[in-house]
Coordinates of C-alpha atoms in Angstrom, one line a residue:
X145 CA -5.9 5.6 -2.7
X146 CA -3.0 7.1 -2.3
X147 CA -2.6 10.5 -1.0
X148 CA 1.1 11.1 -0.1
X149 CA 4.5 10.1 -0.4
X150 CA 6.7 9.2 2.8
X151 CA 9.5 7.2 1.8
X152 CA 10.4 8.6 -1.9
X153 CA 13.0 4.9 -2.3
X154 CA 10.3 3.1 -1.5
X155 CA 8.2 4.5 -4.3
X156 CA 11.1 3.7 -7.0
X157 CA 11.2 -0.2 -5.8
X158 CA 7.4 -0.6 -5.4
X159 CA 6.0 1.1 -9.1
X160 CA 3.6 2.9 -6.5
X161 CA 2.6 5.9 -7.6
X162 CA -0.2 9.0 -6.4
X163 CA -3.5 7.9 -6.9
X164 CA -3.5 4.4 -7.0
X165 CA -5.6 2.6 -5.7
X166 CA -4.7 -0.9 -3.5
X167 CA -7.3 -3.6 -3.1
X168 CA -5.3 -6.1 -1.4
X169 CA -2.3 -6.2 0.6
X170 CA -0.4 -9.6 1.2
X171 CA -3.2 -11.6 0.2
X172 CA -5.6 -10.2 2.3
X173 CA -8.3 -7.2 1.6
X174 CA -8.5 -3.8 2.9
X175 CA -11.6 -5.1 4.7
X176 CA -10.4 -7.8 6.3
X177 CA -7.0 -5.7 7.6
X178 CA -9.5 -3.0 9.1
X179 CA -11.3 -6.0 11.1
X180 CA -8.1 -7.4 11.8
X181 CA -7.3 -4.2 13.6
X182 CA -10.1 -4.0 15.1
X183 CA -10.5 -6.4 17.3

């Protein structure tokens, strides 16, 4: 979810806003980006 705002021109290109919720990122999971970094 998100929780904070660093880049406020960011926000206005990406439609992000507080409290959404991202499932995947390129493709790929959350899951699979947390065992990606931690290996």
């Amino acid at each position: 979810m998100i929780t904070e705002i660093l880049d406020p021109e960011k926000v206005k290109e990406s439609n992000l806003e507080i409290g959404d919720v991202i499932f995947k990122v390129n493709a790929k999971s959350i899951a699979e980006i947390i065992d990606e970094f931690s290996q």
